[in-house]
Coordinates of N, CA and C in Angstrom, one line a residue:
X275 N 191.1 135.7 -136.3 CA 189.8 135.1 -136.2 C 189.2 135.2 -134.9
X276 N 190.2 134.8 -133.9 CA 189.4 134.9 -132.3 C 188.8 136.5 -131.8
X277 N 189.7 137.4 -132.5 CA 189.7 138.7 -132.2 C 188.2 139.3 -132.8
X278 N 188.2 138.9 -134.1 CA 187.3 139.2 -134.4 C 185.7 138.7 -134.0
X279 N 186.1 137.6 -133.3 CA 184.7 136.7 -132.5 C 185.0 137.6 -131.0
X280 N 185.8 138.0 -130.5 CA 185.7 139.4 -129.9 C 184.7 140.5 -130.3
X281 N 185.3 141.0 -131.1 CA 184.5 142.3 -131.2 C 183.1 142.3 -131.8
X282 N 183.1 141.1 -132.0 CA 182.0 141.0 -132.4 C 180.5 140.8 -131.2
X283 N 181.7 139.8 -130.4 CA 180.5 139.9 -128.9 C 180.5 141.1 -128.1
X284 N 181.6 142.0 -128.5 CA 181.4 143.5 -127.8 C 180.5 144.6 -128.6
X285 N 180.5 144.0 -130.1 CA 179.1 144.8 -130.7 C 178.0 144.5 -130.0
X286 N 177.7 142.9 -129.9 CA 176.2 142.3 -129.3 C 176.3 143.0 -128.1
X287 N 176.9 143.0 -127.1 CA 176.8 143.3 -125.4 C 176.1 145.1 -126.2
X288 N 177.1 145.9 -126.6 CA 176.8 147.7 -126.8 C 175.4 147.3 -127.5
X289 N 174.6 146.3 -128.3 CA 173.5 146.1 -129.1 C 172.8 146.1 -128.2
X290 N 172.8 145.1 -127.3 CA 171.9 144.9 -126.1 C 171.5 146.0 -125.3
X291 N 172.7 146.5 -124.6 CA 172.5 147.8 -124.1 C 171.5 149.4 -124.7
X292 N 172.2 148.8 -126.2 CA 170.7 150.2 -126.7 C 169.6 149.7 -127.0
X293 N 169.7 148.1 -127.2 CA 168.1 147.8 -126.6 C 167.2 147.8 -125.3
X294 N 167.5 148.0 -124.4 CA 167.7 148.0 -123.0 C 167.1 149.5 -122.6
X295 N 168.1 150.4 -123.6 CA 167.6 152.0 -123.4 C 166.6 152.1 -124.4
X296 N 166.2 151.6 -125.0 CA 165.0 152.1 -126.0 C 163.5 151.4 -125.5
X297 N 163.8 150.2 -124.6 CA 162.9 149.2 -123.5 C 162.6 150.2 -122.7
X298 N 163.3 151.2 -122.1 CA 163.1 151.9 -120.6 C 162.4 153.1 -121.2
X299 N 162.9 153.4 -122.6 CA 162.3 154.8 -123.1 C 160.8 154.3 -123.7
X300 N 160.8 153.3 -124.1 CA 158.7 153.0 -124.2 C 158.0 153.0 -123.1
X301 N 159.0 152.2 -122.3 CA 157.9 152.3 -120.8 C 157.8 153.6 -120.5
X302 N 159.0 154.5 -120.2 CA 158.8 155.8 -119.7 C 157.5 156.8 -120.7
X303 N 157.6 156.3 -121.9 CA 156.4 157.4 -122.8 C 155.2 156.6 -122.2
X304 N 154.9 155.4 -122.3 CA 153.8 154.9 -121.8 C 153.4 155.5 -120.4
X305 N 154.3 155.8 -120.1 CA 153.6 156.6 -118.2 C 153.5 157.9 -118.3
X306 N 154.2 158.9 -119.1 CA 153.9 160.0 -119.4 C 152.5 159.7 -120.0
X307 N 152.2 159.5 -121.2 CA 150.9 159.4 -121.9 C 150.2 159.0 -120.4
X308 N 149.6 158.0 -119.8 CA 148.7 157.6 -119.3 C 148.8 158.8 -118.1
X309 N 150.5 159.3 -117.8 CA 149.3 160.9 -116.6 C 149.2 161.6 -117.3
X310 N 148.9 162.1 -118.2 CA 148.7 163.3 -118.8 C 147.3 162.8 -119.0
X311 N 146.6 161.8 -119.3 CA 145.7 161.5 -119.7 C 144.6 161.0 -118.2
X312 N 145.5 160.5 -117.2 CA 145.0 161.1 -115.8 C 144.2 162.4 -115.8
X313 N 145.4 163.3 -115.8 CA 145.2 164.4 -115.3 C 144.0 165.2 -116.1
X314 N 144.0 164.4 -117.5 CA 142.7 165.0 -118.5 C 141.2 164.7 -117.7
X315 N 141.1 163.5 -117.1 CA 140.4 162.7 -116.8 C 139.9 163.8 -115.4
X316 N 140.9 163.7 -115.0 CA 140.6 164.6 -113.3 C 140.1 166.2 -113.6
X317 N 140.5 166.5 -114.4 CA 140.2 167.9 -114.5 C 138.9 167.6 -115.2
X318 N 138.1 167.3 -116.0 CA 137.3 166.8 -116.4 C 135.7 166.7 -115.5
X319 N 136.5 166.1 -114.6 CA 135.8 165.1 -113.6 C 135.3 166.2 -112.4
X320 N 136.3 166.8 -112.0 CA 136.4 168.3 -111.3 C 135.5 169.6 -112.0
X321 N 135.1 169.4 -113.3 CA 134.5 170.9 -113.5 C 133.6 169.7 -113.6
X322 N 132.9 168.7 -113.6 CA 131.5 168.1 -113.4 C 131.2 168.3 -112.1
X323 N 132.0 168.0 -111.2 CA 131.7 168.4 -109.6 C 131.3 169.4 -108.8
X324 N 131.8 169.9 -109.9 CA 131.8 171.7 -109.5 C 130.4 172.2 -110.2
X325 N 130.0 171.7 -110.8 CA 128.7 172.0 -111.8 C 127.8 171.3 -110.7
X326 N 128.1 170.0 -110.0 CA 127.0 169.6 -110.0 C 126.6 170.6 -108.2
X327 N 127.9 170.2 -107.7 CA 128.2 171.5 -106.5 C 127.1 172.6 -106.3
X328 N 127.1 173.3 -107.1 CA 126.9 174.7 -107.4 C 125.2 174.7 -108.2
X329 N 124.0 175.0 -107.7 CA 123.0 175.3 -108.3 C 122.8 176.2 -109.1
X330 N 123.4 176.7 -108.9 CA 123.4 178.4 -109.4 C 124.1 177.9 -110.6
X331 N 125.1 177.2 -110.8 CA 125.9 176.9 -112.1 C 124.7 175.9 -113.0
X332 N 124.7 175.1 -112.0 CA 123.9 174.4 -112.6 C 122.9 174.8 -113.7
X333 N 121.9 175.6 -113.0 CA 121.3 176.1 -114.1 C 121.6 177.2 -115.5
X334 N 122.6 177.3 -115.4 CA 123.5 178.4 -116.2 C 124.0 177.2 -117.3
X335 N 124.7 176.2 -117.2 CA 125.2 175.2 -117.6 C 124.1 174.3 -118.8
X336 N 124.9 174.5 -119.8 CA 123.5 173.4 -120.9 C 123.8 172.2 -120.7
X337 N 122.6 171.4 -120.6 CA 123.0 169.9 -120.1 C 123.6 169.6 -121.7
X338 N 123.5 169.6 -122.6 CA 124.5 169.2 -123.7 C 126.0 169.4 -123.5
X339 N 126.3 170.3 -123.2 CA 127.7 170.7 -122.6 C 128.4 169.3 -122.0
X340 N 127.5 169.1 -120.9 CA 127.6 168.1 -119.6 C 127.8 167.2 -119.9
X341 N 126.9 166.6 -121.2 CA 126.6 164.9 -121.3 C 128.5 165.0 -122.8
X342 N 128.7 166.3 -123.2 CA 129.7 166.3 -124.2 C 131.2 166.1 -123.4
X343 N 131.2 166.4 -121.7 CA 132.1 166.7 -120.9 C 132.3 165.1 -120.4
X344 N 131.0 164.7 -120.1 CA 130.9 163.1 -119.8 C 131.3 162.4 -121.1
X345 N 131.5 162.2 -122.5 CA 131.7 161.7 -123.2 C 133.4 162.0 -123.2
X346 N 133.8 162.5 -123.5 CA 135.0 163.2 -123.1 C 135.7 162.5 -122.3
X347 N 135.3 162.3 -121.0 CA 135.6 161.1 -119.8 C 135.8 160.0 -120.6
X348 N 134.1 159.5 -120.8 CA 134.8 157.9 -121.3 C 135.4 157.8 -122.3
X349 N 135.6 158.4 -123.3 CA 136.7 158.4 -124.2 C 138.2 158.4 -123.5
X350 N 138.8 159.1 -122.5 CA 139.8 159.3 -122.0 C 140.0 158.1 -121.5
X351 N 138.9 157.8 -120.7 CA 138.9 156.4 -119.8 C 139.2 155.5 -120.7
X352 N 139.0 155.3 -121.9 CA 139.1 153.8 -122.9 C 140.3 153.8 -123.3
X353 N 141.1 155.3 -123.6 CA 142.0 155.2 -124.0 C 143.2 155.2 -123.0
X354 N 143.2 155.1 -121.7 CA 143.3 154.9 -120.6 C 143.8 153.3 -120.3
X355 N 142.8 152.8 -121.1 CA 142.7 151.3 -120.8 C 143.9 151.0 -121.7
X356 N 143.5 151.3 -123.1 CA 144.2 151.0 -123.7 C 146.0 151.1 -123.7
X357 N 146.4 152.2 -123.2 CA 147.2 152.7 -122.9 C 148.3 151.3 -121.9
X358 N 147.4 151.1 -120.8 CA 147.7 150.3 -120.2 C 147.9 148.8 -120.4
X359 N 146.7 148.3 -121.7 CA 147.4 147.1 -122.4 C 148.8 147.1 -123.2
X360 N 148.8 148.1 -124.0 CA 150.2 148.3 -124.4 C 151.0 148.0 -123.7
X361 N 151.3 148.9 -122.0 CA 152.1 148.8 -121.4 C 152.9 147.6 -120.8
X362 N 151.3 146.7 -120.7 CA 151.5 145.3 -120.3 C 152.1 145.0 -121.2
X363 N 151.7 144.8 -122.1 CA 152.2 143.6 -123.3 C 153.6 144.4 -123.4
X364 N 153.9 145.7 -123.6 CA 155.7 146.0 -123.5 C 156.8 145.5 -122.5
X365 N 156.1 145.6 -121.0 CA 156.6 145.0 -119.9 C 156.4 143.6 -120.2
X366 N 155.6 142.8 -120.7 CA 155.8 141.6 -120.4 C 156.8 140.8 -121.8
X367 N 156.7 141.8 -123.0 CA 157.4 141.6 -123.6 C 159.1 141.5 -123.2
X368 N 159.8 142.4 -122.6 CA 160.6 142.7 -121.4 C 161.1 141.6 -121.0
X369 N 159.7 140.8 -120.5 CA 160.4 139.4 -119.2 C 160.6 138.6 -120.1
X370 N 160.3 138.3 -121.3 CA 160.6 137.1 -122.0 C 161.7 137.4 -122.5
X371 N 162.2 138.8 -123.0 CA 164.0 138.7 -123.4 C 164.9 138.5 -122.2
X372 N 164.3 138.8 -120.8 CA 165.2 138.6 -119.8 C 165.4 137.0 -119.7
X373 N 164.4 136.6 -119.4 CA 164.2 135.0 -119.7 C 165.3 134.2 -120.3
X374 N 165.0 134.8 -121.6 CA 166.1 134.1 -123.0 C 167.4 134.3 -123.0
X375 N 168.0 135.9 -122.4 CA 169.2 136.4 -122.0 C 169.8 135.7 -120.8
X376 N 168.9 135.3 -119.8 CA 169.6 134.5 -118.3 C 169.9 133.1 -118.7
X377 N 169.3 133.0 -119.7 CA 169.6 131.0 -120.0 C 170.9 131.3 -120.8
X378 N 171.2 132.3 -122.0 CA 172.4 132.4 -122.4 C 173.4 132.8 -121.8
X379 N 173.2 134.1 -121.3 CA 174.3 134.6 -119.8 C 175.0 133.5 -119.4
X380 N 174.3 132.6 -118.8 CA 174.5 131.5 -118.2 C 175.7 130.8 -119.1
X381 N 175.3 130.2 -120.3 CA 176.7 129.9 -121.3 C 177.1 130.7 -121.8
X382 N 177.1 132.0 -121.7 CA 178.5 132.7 -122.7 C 179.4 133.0 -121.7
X383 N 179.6 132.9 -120.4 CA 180.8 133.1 -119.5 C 182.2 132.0 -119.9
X384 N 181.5 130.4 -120.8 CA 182.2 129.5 -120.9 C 182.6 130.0 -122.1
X385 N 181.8 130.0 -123.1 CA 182.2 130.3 -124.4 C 183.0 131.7 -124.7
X386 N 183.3 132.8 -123.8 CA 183.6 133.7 -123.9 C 185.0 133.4 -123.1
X387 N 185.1 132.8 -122.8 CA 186.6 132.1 -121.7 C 187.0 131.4 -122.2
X388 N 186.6 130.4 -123.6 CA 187.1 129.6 -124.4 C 188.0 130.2 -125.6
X389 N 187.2 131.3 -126.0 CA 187.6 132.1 -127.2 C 188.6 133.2 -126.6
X390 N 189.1 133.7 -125.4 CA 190.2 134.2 -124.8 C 191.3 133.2 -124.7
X391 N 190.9 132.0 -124.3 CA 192.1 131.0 -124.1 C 192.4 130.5 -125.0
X392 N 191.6 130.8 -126.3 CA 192.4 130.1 -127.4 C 192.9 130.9 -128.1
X393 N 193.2 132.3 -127.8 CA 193.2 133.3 -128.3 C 195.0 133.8 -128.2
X394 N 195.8 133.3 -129.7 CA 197.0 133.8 -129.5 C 197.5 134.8 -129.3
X395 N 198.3 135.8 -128.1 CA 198.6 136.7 -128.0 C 199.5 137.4 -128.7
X396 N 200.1 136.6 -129.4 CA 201.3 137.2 -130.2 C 201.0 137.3 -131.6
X397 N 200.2 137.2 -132.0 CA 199.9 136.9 -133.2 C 199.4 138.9 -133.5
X398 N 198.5 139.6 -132.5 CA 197.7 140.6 -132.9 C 198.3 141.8 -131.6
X399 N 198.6 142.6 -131.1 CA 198.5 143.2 -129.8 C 197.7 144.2 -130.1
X400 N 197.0 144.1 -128.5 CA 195.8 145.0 -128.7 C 195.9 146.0 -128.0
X401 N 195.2 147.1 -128.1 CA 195.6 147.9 -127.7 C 194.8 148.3 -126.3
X402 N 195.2 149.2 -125.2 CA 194.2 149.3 -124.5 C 192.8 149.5 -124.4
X403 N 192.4 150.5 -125.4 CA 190.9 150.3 -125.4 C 190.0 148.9 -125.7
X404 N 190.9 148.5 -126.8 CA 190.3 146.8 -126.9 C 189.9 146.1 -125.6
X405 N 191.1 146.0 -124.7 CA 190.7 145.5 -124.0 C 190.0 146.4 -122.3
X406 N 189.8 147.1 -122.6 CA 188.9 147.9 -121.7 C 187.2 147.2 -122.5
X407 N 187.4 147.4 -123.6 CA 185.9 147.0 -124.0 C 185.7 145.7 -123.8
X408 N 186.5 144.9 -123.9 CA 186.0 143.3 -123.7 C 185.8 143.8 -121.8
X409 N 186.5 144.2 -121.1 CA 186.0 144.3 -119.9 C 184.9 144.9 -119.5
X410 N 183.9 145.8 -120.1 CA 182.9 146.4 -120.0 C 182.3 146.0 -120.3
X411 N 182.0 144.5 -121.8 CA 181.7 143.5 -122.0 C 181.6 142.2 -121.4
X412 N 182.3 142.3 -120.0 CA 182.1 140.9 -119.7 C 183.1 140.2 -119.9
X413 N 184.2 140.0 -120.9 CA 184.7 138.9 -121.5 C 185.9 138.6 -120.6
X414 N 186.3 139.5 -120.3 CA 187.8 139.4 -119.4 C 187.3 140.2 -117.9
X415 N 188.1 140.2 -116.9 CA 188.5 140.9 -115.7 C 189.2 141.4 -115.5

């Protein structure tokens, strides 16, 4: 019984942990997306400069082109924005499981020291890896 209220909290800790990597891997796509979408922006912004720069282009250049190049912008820009509400609401999604995990943290050191000390040793022996995982778990030292 105790053993299995073991391994059970070494499933939750490895659970947590690939939630943790799948948290870092939205943030990380959310920052890719928003520079690439920089960089759309700058480059964009750069051949307007360069248009406006250059008279000689200028007149070569269809103002439809321009005002299609400027739409292009604010489109990037909005999506831009958006990009970055996501990211908020991901990150701040984030603080509230850290939140909820420091208040339990807090009691599972007891309850995880209860369920070792009540835990007959003769009844099951475990084998090393078992207990390497409750230590990479937390449970023991």
């Amino acid at each position: 019984m105790q053993v299995e209220k073991l391994r059970s909290l070494i499933r939750e800790s490895i659970n947590e942990y690939i939630r943790e990597i799948d948290d870092q891997g939205t943030g990380a796509m959310f920052e890719a997306k928003m520079e690439a979408c920089e960089a759309a922006i700058k480059k964009r912004e750069d051949k307007l400069r360069s248009v406006d720069g250059n008279e000689e282009l200028k007149e070569m250049v269809d103002e439809g082109k321009l005002k299609n190049i400027q739409k292009e912008i604010n489109e990037l820009k909005k999506y831009h924005k958006k990009l970055e509400k996501l990211k908020d609401k991901h990150s701040n999604k984030g603080k509230k499981k850290v939140t909820t995990d420091a208040e339990t943290d807090e009691e599972a050191p007891v309850k995880e020291a209860n369920i070792t000390a009540e835990m007959n040793m003769d009844e099951e022996p475990l084998n090393e890896s078992f207990i390497r995982m409750q230590r990479i778990a937390g449970i023991i030292k």
